[in-house]
mmCIF file of C-alpha atoms in Angstrom:
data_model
loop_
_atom_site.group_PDB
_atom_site.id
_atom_site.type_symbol
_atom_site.label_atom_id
_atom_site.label_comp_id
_atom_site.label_asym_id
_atom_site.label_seq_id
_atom_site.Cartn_x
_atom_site.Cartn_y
_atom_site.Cartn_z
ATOM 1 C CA UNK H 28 8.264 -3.099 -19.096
ATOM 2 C CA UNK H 29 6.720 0.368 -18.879
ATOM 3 C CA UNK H 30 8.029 2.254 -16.142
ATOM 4 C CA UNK H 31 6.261 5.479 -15.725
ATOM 5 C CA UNK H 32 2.656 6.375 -16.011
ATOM 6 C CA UNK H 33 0.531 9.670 -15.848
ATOM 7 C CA UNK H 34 -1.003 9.742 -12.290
ATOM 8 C CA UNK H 35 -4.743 9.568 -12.586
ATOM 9 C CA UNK H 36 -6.429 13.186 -13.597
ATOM 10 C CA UNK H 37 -2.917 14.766 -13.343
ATOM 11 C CA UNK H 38 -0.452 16.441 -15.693
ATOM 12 C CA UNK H 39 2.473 14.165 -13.117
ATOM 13 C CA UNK H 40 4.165 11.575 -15.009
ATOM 14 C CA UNK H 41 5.437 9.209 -12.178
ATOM 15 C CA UNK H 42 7.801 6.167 -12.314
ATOM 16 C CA UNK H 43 5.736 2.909 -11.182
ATOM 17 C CA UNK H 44 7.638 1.911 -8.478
ATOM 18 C CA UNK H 45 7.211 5.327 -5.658
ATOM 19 C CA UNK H 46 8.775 5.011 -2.020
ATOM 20 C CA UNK H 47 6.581 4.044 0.657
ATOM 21 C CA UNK H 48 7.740 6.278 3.423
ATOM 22 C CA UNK H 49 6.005 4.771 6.525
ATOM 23 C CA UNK H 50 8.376 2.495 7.754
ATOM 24 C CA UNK H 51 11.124 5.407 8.151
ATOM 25 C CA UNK H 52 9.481 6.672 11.352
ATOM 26 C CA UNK H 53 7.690 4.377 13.170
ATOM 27 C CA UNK H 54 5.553 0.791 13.024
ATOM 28 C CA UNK H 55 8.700 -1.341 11.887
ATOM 29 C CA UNK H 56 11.117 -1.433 14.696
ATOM 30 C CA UNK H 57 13.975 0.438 14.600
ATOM 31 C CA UNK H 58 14.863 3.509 12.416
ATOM 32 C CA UNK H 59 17.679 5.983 11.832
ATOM 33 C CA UNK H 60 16.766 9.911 10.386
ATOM 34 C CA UNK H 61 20.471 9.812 8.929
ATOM 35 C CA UNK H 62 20.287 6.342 6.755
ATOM 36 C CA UNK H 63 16.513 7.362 6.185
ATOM 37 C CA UNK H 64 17.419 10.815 4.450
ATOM 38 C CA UNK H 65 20.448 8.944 2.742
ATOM 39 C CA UNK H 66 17.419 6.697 1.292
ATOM 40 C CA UNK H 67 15.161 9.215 0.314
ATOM 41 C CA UNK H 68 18.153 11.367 -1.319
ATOM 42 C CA UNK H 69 19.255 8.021 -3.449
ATOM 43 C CA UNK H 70 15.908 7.304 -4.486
ATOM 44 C CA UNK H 71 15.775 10.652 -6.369
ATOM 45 C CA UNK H 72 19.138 9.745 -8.078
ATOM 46 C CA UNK H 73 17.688 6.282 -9.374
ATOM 47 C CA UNK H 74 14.778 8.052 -10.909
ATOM 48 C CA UNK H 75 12.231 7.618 -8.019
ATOM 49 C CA UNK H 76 9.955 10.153 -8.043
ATOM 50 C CA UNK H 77 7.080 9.148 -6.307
ATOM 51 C CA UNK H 78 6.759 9.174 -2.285
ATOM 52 C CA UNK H 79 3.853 8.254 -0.036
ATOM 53 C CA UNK H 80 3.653 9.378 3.434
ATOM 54 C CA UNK H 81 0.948 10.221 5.418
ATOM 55 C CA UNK H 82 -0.116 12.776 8.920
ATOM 56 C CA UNK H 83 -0.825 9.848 11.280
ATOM 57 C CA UNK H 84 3.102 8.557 10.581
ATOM 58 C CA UNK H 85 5.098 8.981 13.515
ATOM 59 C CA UNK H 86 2.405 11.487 14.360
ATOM 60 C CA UNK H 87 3.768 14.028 12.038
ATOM 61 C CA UNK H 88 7.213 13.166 12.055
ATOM 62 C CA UNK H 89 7.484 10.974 8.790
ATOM 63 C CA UNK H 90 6.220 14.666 6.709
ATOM 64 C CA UNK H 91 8.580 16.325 8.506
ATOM 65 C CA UNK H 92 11.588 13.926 7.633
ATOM 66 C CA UNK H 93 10.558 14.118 4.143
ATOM 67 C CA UNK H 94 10.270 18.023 4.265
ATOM 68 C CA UNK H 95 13.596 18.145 5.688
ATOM 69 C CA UNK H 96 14.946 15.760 3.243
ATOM 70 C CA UNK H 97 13.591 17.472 -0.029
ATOM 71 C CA UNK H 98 14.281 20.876 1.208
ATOM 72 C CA UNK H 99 15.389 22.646 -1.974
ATOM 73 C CA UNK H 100 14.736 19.307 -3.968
ATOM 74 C CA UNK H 101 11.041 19.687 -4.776
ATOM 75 C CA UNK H 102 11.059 20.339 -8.373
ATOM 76 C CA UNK H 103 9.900 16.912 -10.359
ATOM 77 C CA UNK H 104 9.242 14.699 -7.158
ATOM 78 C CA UNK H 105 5.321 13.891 -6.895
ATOM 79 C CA UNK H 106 4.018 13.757 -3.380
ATOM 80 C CA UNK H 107 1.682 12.249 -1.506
ATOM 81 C CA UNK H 108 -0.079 12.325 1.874
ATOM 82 C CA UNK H 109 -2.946 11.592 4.328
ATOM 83 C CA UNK H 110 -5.401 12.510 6.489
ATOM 84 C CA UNK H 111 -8.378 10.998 8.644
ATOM 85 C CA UNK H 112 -6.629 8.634 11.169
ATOM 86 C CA UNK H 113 -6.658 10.728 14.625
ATOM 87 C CA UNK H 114 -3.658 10.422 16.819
ATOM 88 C CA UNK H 115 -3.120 11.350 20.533
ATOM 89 C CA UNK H 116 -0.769 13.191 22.451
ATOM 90 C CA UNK H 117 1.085 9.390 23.252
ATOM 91 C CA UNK H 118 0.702 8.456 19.863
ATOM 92 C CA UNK H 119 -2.818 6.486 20.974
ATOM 93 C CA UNK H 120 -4.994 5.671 17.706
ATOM 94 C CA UNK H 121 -8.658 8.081 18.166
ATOM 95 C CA UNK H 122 -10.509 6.643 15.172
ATOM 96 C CA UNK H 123 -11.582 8.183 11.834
ATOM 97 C CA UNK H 124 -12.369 11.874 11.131
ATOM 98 C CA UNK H 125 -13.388 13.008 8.186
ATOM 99 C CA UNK H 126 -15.205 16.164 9.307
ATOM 100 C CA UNK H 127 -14.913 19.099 6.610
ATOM 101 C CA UNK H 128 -13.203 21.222 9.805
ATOM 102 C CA UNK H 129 -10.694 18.365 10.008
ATOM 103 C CA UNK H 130 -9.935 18.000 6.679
ATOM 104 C CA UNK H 131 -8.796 21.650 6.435
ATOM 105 C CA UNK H 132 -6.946 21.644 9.481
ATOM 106 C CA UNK H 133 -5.350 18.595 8.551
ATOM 107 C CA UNK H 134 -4.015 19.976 5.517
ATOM 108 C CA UNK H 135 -2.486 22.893 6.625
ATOM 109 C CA UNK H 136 -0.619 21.069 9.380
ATOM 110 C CA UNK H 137 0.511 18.704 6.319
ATOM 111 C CA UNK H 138 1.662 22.053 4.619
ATOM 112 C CA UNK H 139 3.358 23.211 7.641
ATOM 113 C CA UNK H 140 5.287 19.805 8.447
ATOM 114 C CA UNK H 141 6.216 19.221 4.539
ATOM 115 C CA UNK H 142 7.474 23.203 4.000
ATOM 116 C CA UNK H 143 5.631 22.726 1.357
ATOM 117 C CA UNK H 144 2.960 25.327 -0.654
ATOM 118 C CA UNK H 145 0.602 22.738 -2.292
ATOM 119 C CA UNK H 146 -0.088 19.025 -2.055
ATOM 120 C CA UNK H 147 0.765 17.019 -5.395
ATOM 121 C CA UNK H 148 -1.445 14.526 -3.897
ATOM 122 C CA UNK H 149 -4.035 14.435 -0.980
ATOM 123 C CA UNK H 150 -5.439 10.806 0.152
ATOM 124 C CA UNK H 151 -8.373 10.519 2.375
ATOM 125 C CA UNK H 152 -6.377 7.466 4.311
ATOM 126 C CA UNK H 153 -9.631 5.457 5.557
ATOM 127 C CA UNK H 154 -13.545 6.650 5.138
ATOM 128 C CA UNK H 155 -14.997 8.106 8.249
ATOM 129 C CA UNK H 156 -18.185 6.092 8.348
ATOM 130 C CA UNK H 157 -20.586 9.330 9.952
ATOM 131 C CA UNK H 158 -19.503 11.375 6.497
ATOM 132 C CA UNK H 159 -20.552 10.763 3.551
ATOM 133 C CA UNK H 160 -17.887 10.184 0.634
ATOM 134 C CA UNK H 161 -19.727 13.174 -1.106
ATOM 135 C CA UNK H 162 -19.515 15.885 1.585
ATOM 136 C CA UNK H 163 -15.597 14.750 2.324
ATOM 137 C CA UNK H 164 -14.803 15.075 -1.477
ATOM 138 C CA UNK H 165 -16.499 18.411 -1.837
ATOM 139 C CA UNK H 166 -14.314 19.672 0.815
ATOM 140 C CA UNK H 167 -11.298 18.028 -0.718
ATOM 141 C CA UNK H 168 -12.166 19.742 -3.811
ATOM 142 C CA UNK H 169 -12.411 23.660 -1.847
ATOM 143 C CA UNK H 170 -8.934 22.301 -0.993
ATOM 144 C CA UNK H 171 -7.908 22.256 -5.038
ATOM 145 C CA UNK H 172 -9.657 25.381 -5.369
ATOM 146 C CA UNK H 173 -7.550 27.166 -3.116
ATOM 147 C CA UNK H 174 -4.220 25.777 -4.616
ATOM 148 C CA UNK H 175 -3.636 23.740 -1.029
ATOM 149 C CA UNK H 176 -3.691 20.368 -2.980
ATOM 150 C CA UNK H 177 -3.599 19.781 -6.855
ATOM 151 C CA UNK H 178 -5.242 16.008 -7.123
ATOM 152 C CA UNK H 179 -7.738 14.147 -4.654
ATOM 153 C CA UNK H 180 -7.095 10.455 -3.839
ATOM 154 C CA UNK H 181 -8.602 7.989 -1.884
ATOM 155 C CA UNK H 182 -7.485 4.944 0.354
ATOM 156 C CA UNK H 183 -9.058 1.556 1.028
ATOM 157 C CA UNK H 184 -12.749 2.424 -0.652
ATOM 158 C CA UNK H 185 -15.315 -0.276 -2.472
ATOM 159 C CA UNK H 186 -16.358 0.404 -6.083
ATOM 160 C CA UNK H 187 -19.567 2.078 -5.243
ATOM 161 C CA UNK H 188 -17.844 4.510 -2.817
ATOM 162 C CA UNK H 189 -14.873 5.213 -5.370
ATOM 163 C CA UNK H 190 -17.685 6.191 -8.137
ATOM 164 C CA UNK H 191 -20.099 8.223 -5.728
ATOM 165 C CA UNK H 192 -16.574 10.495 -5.099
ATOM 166 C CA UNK H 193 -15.596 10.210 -8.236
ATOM 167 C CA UNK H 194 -19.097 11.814 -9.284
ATOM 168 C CA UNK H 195 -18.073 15.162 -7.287
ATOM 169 C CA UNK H 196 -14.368 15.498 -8.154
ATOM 170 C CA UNK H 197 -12.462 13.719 -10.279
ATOM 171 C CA UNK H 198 -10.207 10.983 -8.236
ATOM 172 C CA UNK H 199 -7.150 10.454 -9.284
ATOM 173 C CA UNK H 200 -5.730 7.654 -7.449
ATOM 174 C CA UNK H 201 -7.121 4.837 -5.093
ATOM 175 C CA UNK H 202 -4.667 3.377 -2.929
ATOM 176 C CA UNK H 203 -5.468 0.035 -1.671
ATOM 177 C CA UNK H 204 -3.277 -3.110 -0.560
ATOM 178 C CA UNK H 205 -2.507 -5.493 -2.774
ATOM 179 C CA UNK H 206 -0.176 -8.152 -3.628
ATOM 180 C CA UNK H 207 -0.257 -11.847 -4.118
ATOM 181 C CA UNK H 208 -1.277 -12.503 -0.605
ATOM 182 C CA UNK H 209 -3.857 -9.563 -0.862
ATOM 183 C CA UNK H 210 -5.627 -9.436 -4.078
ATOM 184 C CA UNK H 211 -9.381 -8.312 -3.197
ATOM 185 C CA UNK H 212 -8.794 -5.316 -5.564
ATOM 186 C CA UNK H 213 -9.111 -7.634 -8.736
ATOM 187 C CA UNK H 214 -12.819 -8.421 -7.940
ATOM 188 C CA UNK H 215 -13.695 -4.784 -8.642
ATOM 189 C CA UNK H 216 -11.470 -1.915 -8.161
ATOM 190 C CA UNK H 217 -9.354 -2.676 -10.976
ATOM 191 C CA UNK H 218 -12.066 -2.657 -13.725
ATOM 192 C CA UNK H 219 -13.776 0.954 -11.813
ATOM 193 C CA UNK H 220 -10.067 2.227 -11.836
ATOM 194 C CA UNK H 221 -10.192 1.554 -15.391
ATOM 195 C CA UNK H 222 -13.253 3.106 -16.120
ATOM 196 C CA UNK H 223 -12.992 6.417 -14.452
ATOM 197 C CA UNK H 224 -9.260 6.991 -15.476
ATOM 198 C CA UNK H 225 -7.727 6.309 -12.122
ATOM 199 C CA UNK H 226 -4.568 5.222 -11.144
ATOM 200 C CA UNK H 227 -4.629 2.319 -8.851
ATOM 201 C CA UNK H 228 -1.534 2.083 -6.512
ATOM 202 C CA UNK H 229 -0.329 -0.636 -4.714
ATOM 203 C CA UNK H 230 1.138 -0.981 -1.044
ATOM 204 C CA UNK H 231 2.063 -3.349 0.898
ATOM 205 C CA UNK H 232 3.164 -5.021 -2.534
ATOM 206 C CA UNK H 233 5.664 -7.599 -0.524
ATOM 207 C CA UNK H 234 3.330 -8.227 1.981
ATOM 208 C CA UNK H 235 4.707 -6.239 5.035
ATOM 209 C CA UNK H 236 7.822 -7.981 4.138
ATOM 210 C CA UNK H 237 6.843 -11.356 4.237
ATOM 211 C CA UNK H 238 6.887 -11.965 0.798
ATOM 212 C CA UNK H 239 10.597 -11.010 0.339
ATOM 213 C CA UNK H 240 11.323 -14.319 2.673
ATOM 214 C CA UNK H 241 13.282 -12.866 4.925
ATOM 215 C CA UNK H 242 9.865 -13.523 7.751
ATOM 216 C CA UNK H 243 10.272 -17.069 8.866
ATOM 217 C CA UNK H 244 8.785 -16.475 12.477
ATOM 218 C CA UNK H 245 7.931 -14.171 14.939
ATOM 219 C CA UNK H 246 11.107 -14.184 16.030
ATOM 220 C CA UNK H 247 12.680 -12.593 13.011
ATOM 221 C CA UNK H 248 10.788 -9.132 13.937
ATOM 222 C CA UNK H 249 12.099 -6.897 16.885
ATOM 223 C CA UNK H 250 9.768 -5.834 20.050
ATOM 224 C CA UNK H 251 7.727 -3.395 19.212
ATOM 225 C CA UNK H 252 7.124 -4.145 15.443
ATOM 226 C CA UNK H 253 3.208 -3.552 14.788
ATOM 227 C CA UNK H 254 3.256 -6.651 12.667
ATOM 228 C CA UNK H 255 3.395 -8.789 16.116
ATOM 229 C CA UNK H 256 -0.197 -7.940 16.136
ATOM 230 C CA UNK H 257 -1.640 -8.365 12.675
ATOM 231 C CA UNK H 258 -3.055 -11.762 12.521
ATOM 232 C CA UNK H 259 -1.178 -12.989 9.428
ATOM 233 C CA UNK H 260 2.034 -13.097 11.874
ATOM 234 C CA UNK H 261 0.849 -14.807 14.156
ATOM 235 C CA UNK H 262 2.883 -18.495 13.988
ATOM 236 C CA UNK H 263 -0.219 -20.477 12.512
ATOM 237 C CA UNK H 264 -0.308 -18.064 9.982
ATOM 238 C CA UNK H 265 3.350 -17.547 8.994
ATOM 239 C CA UNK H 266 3.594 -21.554 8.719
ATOM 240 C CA UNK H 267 0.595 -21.648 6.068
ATOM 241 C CA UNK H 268 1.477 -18.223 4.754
ATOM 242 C CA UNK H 269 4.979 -19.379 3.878
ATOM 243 C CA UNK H 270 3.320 -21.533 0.742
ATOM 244 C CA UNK H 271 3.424 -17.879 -0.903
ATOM 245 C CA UNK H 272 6.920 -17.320 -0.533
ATOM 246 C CA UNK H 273 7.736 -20.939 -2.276
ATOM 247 C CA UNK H 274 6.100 -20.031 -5.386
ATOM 248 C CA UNK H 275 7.616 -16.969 -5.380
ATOM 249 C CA UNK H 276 11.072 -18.345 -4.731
ATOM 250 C CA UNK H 277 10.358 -20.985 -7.086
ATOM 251 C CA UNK H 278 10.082 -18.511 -10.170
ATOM 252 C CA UNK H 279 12.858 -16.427 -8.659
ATOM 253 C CA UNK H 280 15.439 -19.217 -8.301
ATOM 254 C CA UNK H 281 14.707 -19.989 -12.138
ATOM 255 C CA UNK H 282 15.436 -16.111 -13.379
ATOM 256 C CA UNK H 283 18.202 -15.533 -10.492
ATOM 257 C CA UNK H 284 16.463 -12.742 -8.763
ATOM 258 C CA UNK H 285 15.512 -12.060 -5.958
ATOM 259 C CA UNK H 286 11.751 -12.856 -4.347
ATOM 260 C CA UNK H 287 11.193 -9.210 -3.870
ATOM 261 C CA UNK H 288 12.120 -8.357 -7.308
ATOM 262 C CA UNK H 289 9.141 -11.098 -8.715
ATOM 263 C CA UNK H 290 6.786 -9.913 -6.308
ATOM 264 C CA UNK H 291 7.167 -6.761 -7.697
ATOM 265 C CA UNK H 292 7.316 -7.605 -11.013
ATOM 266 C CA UNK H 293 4.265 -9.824 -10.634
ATOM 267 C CA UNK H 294 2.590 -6.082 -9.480
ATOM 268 C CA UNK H 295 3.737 -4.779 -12.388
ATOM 269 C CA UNK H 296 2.978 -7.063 -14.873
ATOM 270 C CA UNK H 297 -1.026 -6.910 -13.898
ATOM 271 C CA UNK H 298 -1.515 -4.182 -16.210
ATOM 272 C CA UNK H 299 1.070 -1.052 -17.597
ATOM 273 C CA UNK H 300 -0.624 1.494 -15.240
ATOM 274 C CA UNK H 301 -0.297 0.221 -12.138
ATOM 275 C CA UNK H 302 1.868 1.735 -9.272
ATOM 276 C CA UNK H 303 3.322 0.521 -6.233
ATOM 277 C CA UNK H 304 4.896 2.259 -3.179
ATOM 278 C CA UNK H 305 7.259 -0.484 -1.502
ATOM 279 C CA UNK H 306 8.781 0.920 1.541
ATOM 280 C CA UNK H 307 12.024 0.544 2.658
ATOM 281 C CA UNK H 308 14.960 2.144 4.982
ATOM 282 C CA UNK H 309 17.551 0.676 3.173
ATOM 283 C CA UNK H 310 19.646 1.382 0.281
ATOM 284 C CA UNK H 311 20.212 -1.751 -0.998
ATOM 285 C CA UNK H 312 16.625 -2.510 -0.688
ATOM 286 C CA UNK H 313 15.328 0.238 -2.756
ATOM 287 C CA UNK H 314 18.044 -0.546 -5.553
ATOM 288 C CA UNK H 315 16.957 -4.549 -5.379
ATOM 289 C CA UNK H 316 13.086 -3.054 -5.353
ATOM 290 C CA UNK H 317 13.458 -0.863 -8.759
ATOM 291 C CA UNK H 318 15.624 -4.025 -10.595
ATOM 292 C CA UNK H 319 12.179 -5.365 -10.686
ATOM 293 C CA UNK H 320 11.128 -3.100 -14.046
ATOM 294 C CA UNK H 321 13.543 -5.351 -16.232
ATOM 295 C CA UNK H 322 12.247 -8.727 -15.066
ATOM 296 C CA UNK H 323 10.053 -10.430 -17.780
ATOM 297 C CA UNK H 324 7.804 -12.519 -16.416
ATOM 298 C CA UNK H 325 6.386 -15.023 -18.849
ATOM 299 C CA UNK H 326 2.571 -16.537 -19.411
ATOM 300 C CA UNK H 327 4.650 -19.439 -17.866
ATOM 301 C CA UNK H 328 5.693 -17.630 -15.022
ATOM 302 C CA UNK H 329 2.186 -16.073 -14.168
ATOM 303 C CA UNK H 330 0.307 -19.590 -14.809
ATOM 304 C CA UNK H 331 2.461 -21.018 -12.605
ATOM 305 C CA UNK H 332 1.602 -17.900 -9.840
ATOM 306 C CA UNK H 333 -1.870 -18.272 -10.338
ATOM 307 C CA UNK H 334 -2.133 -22.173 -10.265
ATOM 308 C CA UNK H 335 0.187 -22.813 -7.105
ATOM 309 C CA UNK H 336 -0.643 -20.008 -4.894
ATOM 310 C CA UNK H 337 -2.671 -20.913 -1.984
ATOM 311 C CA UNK H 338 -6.483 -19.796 -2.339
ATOM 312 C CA UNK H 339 -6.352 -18.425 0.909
ATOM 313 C CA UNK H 340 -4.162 -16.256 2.808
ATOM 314 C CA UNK H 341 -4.312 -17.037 6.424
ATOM 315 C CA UNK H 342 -5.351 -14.254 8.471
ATOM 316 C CA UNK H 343 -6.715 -11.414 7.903
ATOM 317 C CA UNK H 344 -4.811 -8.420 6.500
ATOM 318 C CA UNK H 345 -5.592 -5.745 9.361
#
């Protein structure tokens, strides 16, 4: 199996399975700066080169534990961060801005908390509906222009939106969930992605952890954990939702791998340019996670994905 791609309208050649970073400061339960560091250091040493953060995590604090923990270690790691979601003072969500002013002061507070010169990559995180896509790329692209940020990407957008940017600057990624429990993106992003030359990247690819198996019911998730409150947690939903995980461990028992591992591969094995950003805190996690470039999965495996996965998820995903 491939695994590393050219990012989109970039010169970055990136391994396909990046480091989703969000989960090392806040949203799921508890977390530890020392064994997140010690994560982020190892990742380098297995090849990873890809991480995904973003401004709203831990208001600020996930770019600043990655700035601390690539300090000196910047040279051939790709980057990638956020702006748009508002936070408070308390950490209280305030909506969507994607003002031009925003935007710029947004990315210099990035720079600051990263120690960092220039973005590799900039995401708009979620599409301020009182802006239109074309005045928030055009200031994204004054952002290139001044050497703040080298690529433009953007976050949860439909086909028409991703085009109507794509029209101003080129885009070079769209980040959108996806995974078999969230797989809106083949309708039409994939084919636009495509099209345009973009690189479509995947997170959430084991389903906020459910897909791994290792969610059986609320009770396996401490207080505080945001996922109490996403309606596909809820104890309706994890009983229906738990037909994904069979067929999963169904294919995994066969190969003797692990249900994360075909998840991923599953990602993977969509097409050879995908990318996907699982997150993790853990060690052993992110070594299980990157065994999943040498798993083969056969037209077998994938009919058998396709035909006895569920043709619903229950709940919705936000």
């Amino acid at each position: 199996m491939k695994q590393t791609t050219t990012l989109g309208h970039s010169t970055f050649n990136i391994n396909r399975i990046g480091l989703g970073c969000m989960g090392m400061s806040e949203f799921y339960g508890s977390f530890n700066e020392n064994e997140s560091i010690n994560t982020l250091h190892k990742a380098i040493d297995l090849g990873v080169n890809f991480f995904d953060t973003a401004d709203m995590y831990g208001s600020g604090a996930n770019e600043q534990l990655l700035g601390k923990a690539f300090k000196g270690r910047w040279d051939n790691l790709v980057l990638a961060t956020k702006f748009a979601i508002m936070r408070g003072p308390n950490g209280e969500f305030l909506g969507v801005n994607g003002k031009p002013e925003y935007i710029k002061q947004s990315c210099d507070q990035s720079l600051q908390n990263l120690g960092v010169e220039s973005i590799d990559l900039y995401y708009m995180h979620r599409k301020d509906p009182e802006v239109e896509i074309e005045e928030i790329v055009g200031t994204m692209s004054d952002l290139v222009k001044e050497g703040k940020i080298k690529s433009i990407g953007l976050s949860e957008v439909d086909a028409e939106t991703l085009r109507r940017a794509h029209a101003v600057h080129p885009i070079t990624a769209l980040q959108t969930e996806y995974s078999l429990w969230s797989r809106e993106p083949e309708q039409e992003i994939f084919e636009v992605c495509k099209e345009l030359g973009i690189t479509f990247v995947a997170y959430s690819p084991l389903g906020r952890g459910f897909l791994t198996g290792a969610i059986k019911s609320r009770a396996d998730l401490e207080e505080g954990d945001f996922r109490l409150g996403n309606p596909r947690f809820t104890d309706e939903a994890i009983h229906e939702n738990l037909k994904f995980v069979e067929v999963i461990e169904q294919i995994a028992k066969s190969k003797g791998v692990t249900k994360a591992q075909v998840a991923l591969a599953w990602i993977l094995s969509q097409n050879d340019e995908i990318v996907t950003i699982p997150g993790t805190r853990k060690v052993h996690r992110l070594e299980e996670n990157l065994v999943a470039f040498i798993i083969e999965l056969t037209p077998a495996d994938l009919e058998v994905i396709q035909n006895s996965s569920p043709a619903e998820t229950t709940g919705s995903r936000d």
